[in-house]
Short mmCIF file of C-alpha atoms in Angstrom, two decimals:
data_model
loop_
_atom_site.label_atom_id
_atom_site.label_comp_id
_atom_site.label_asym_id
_atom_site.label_seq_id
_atom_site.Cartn_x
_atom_site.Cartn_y
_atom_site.Cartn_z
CA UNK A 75 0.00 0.00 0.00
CA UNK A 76 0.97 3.95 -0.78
CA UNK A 77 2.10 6.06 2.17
CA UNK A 78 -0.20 8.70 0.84
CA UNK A 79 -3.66 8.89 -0.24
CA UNK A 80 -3.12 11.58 -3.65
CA UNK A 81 -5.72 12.92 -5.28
CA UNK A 82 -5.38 15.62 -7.97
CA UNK A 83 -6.89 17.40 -11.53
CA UNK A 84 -5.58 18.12 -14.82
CA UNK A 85 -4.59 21.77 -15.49
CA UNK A 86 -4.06 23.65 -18.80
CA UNK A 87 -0.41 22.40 -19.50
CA UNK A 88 0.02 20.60 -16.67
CA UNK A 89 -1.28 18.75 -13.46
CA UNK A 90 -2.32 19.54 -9.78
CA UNK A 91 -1.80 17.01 -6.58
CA UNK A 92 -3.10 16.62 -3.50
CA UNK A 93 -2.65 14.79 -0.19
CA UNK A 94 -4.36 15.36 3.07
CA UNK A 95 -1.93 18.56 4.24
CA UNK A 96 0.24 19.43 0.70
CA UNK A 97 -0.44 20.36 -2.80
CA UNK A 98 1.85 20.49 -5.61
CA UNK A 99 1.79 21.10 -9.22
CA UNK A 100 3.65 21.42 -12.24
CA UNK A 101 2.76 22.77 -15.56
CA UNK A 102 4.90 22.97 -19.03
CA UNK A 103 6.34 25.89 -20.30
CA UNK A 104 5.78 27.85 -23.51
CA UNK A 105 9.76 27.48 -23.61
CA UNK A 106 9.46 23.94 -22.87
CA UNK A 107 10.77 23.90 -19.55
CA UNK A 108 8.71 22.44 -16.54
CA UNK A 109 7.68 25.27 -13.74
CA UNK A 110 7.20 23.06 -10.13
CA UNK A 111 5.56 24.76 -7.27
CA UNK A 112 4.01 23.51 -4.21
CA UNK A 113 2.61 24.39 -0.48
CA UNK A 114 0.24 23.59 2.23
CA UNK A 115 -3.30 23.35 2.27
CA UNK A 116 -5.35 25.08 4.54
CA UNK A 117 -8.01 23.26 6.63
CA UNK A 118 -11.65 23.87 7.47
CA UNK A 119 -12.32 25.21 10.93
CA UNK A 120 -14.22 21.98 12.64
CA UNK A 121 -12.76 19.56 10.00
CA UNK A 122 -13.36 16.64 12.70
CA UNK A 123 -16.78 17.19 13.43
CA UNK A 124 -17.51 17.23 9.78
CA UNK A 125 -16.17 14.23 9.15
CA UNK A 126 -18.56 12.74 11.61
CA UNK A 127 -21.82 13.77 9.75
CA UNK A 128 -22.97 12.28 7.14
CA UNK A 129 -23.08 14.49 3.83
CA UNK A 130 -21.55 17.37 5.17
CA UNK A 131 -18.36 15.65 5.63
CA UNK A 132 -18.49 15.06 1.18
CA UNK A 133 -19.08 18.65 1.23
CA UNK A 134 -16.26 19.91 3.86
CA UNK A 135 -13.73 17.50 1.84
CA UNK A 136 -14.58 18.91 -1.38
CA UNK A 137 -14.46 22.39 -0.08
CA UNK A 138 -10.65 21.40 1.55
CA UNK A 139 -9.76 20.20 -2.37
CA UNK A 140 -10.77 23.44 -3.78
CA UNK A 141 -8.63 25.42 -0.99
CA UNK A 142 -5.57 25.05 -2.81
CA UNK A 143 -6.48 26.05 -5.96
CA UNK A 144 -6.11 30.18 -5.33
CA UNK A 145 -2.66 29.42 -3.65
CA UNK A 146 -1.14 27.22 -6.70
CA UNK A 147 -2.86 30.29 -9.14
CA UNK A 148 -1.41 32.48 -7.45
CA UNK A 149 2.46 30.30 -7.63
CA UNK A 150 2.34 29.83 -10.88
CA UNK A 151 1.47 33.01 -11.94
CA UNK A 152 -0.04 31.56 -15.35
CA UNK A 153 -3.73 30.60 -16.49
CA UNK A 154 -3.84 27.16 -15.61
CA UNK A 155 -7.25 26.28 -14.17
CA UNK A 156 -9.71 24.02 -16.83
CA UNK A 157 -11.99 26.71 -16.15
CA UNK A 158 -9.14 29.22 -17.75
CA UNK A 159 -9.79 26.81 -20.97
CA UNK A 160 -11.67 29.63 -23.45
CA UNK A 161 -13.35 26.02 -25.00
CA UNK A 162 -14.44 24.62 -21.79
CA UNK A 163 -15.96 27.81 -20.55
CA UNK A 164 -18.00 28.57 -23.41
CA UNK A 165 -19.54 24.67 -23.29
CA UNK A 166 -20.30 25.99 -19.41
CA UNK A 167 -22.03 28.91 -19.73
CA UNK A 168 -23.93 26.95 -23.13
CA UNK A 169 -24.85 24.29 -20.31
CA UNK A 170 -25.96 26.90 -17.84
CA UNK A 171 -27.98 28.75 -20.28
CA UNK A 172 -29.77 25.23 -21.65
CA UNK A 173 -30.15 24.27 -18.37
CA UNK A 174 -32.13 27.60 -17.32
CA UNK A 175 -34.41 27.21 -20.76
CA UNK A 176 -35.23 23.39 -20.13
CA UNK A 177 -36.04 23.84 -16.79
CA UNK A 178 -38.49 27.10 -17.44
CA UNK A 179 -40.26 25.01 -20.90
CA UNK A 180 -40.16 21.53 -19.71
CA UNK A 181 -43.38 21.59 -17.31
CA UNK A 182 -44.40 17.40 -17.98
CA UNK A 183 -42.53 14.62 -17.41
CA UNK A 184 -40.59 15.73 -14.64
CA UNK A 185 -38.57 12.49 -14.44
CA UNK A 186 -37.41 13.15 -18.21
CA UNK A 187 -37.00 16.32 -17.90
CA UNK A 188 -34.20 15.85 -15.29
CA UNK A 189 -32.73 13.32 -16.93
CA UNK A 190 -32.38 15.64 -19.62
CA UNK A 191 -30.69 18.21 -17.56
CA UNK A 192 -28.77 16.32 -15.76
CA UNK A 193 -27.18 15.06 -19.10
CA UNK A 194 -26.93 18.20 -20.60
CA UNK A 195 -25.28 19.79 -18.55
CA UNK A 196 -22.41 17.33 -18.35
CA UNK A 197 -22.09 17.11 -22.41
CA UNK A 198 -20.39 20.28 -23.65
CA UNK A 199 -18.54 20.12 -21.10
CA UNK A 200 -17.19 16.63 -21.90
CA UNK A 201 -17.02 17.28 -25.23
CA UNK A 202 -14.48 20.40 -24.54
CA UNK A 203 -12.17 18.35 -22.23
CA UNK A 204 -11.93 15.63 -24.84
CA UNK A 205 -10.75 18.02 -27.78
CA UNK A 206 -8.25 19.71 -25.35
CA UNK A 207 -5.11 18.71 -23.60
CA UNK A 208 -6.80 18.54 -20.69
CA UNK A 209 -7.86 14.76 -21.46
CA UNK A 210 -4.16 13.87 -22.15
CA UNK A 211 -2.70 15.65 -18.86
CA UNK A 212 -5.96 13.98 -16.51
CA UNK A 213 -4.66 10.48 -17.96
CA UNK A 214 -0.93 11.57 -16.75
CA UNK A 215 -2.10 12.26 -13.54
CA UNK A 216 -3.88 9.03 -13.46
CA UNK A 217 -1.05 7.02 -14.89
CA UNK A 218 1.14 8.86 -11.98
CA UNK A 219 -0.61 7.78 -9.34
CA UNK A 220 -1.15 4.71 -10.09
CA UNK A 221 2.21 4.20 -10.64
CA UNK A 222 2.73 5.12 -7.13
CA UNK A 223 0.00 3.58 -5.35
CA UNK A 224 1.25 0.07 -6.82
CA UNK A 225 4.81 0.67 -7.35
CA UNK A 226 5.03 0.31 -11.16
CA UNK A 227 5.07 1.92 -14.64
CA UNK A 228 3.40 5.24 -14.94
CA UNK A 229 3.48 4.28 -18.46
CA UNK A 230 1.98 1.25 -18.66
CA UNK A 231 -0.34 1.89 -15.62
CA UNK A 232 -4.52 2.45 -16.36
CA UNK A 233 -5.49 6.24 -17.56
CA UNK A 234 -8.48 5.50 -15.65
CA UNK A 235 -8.65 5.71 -12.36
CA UNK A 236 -11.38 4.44 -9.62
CA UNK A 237 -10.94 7.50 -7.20
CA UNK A 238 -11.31 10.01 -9.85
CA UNK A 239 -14.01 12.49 -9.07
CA UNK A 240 -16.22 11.56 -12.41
CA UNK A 241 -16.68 8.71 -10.55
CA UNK A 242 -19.10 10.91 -8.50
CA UNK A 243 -20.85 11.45 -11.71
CA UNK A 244 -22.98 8.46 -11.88
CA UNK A 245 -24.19 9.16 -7.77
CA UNK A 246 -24.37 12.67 -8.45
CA UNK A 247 -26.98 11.92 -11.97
CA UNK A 248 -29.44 10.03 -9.11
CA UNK A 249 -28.85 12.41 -6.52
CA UNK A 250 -30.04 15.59 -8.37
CA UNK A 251 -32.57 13.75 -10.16
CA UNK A 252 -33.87 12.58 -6.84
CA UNK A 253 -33.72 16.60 -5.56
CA UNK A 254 -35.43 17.78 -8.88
CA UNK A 255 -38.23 15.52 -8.15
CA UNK A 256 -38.40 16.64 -4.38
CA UNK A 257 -38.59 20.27 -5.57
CA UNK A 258 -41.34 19.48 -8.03
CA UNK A 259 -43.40 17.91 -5.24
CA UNK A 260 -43.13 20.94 -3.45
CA UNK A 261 -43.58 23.33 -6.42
CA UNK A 262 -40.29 25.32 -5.45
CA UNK A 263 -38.47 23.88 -8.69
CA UNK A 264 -37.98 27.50 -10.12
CA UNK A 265 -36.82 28.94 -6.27
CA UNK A 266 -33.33 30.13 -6.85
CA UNK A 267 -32.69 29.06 -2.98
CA UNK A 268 -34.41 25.82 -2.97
CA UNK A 269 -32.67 25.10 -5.85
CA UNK A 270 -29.47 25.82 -4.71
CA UNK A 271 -29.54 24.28 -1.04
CA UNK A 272 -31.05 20.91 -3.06
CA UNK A 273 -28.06 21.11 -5.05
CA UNK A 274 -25.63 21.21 -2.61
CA UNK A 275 -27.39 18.05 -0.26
CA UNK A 276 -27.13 16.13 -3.56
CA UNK A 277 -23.51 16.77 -4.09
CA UNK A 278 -22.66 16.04 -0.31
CA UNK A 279 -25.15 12.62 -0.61
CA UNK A 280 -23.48 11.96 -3.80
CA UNK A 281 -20.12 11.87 -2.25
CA UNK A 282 -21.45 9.57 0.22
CA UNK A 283 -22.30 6.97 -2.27
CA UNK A 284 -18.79 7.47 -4.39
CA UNK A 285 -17.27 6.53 -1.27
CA UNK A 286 -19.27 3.62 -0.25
CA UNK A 287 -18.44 2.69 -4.42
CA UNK A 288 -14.76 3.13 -3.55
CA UNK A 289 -14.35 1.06 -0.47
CA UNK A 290 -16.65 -2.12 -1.86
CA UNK A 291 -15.13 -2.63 -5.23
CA UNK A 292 -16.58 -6.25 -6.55
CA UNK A 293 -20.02 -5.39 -5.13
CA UNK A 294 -22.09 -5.42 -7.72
CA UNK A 295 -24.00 -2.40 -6.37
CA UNK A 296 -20.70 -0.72 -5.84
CA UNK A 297 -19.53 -1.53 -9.38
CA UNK A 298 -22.96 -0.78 -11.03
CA UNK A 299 -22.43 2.91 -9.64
CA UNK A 300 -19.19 3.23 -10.89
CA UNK A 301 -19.71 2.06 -14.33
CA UNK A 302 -20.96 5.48 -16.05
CA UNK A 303 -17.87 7.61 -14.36
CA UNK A 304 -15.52 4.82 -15.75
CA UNK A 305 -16.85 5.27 -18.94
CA UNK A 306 -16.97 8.39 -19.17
CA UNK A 307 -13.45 8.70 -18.19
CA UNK A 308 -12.57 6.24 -21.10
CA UNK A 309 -14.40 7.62 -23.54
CA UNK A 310 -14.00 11.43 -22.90
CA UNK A 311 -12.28 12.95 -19.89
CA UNK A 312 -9.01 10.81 -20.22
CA UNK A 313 -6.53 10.60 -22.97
CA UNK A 314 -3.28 8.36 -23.62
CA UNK A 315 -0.14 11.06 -22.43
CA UNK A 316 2.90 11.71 -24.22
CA UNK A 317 5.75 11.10 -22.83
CA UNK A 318 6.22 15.23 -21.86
CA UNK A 319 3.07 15.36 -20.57
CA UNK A 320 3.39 12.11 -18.30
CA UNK A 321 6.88 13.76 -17.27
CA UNK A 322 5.33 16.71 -16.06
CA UNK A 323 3.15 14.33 -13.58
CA UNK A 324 5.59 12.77 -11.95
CA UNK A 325 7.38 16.39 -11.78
CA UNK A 326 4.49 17.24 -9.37
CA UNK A 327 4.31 13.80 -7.71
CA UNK A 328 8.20 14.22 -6.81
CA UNK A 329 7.58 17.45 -5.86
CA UNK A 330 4.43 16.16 -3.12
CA UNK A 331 6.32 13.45 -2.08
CA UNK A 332 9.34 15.40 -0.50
CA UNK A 333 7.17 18.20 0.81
CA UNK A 334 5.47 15.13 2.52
CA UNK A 335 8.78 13.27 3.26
CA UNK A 336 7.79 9.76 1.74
CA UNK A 337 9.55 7.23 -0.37
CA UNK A 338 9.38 8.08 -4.12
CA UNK A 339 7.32 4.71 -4.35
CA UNK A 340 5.67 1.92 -2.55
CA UNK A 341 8.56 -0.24 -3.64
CA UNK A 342 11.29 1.73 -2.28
CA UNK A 343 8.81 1.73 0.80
CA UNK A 344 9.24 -1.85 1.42
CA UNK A 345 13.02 -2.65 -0.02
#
């Protein structure tokens, strides 16, 4: 087993990681070169009582993840955020603005009609990380880690990866159809507020379920839940790297692992 439980996201050019108390990140150069940075993240005030309640503790983690992300901007002093990719914020604001007219024309079939959202809105946005680079550096990250966790070849390791937050897209497709329906029943499915607050108790329940997915693998349950944010990792969000690009992961993976003072590998762990 891995020292460290890493989690991470593709950037423009590059790749973002995460353990429980460091980031770091490294991202290619226009020049060619490979700029490394790195740092603590901060923690939630009341991070242990979170993580004793059910769907807030989803929420409280995925706040923590997001932390980081103003500090490693701010490092690297470049655009490097997927949401800094011009293609993949024009397919969201094209989702939002769908979204907003489906929801406003579809009155019937409610149960339809958010499956219809719910799909939408994840489509242009897939589509966008599939004809960028972002698809190639999210398999690099995958590759790198698990390379790491099992103490082989990033090269030859999986692209996809079962920790990888589209994973929570499967839970998170029944969880907000589930909340649509509740705010239907209570004819607040146009409330700004209502909509909102449902949104966020299906993200935190949704993260309840993609962990329960994560720690039963061979359930068939477990599996059957995993199965749409495995393929959609295969078939859009992930990409075979290059060798540069894979190069640049394990640039940031070196980088976490001596902020966190581990052994480059499980391997060298055990030798």
């Amino acid at each position: 087993m891995a020292d460290l439980l890493i989690g991470g996201m593709a950037l423009r050019d590059g790749v973002l990681l995460q353990s429980q108390d460091n980031w770091a990140a490294a991202v290619r150069l226009p020049d060619g070169g490979v700029k490394v940075r790195s740092g603590p993240k901060g923690r939630l005030p009341g991070r242990g009582a979170f993580d004793r309640v059910p769907v807030v503790r989803g929420l409280s983690r995925l706040a923590e993840a997001t932390i980081a992300l103003p500090a490693m901007r701010r490092e690297l002093g470049r655009p490097v955020l997927p949401q800094e990719e011009p293609a993949l914020l024009a397919a969201a604001v094209a989702s939002a603005a769908a979204t907003v007219v489906l929801r406003r024309t579809m009155k019937s079939a409610p149960i339809a009609r958010e499956l219809v959202v719910s799909v939408l809105s994840l489509v242009p946005a897939l589509v966008a990380v599939r004809m960028s680079e972002l698809s190639r550096f999210h398999g690099a990250e995958h590759k790198s880690v698990a390379a790491y966790e099992t103490g082989g070849d990033p090269e030859t390791a999986a692209k996809e990866h079962d920790r990888c937050g589209t994973n929570l897209l499967g839970p998170l497709l029944f969880t907000n159809l589930a909340g649509g329906l509740v705010l239907r029943a209570m004819k607040r499915d146009t409330a700004p507020l209502a909509t909102l607050a449902v949104g966020v108790v299906s993200l935190g329940a949704a993260y309840e379920i993609f962990s329960w997915t994560a720690r039963h693998r061979g359930n068939p349950l477990a599996d059957a839940l995993r199965y749409p944010g495995l393929t959609i990792q295969r078939v859009f969000t992930t990409r075979e790297p290059s060798g540069e690009q894979l190069d640049v992961a394990e640039a940031a993976l070196d980088e976490l692992l001596r902020r966190e003072g581990v052994s480059p590998a499980p391997a060298a762990a055990t030798a």
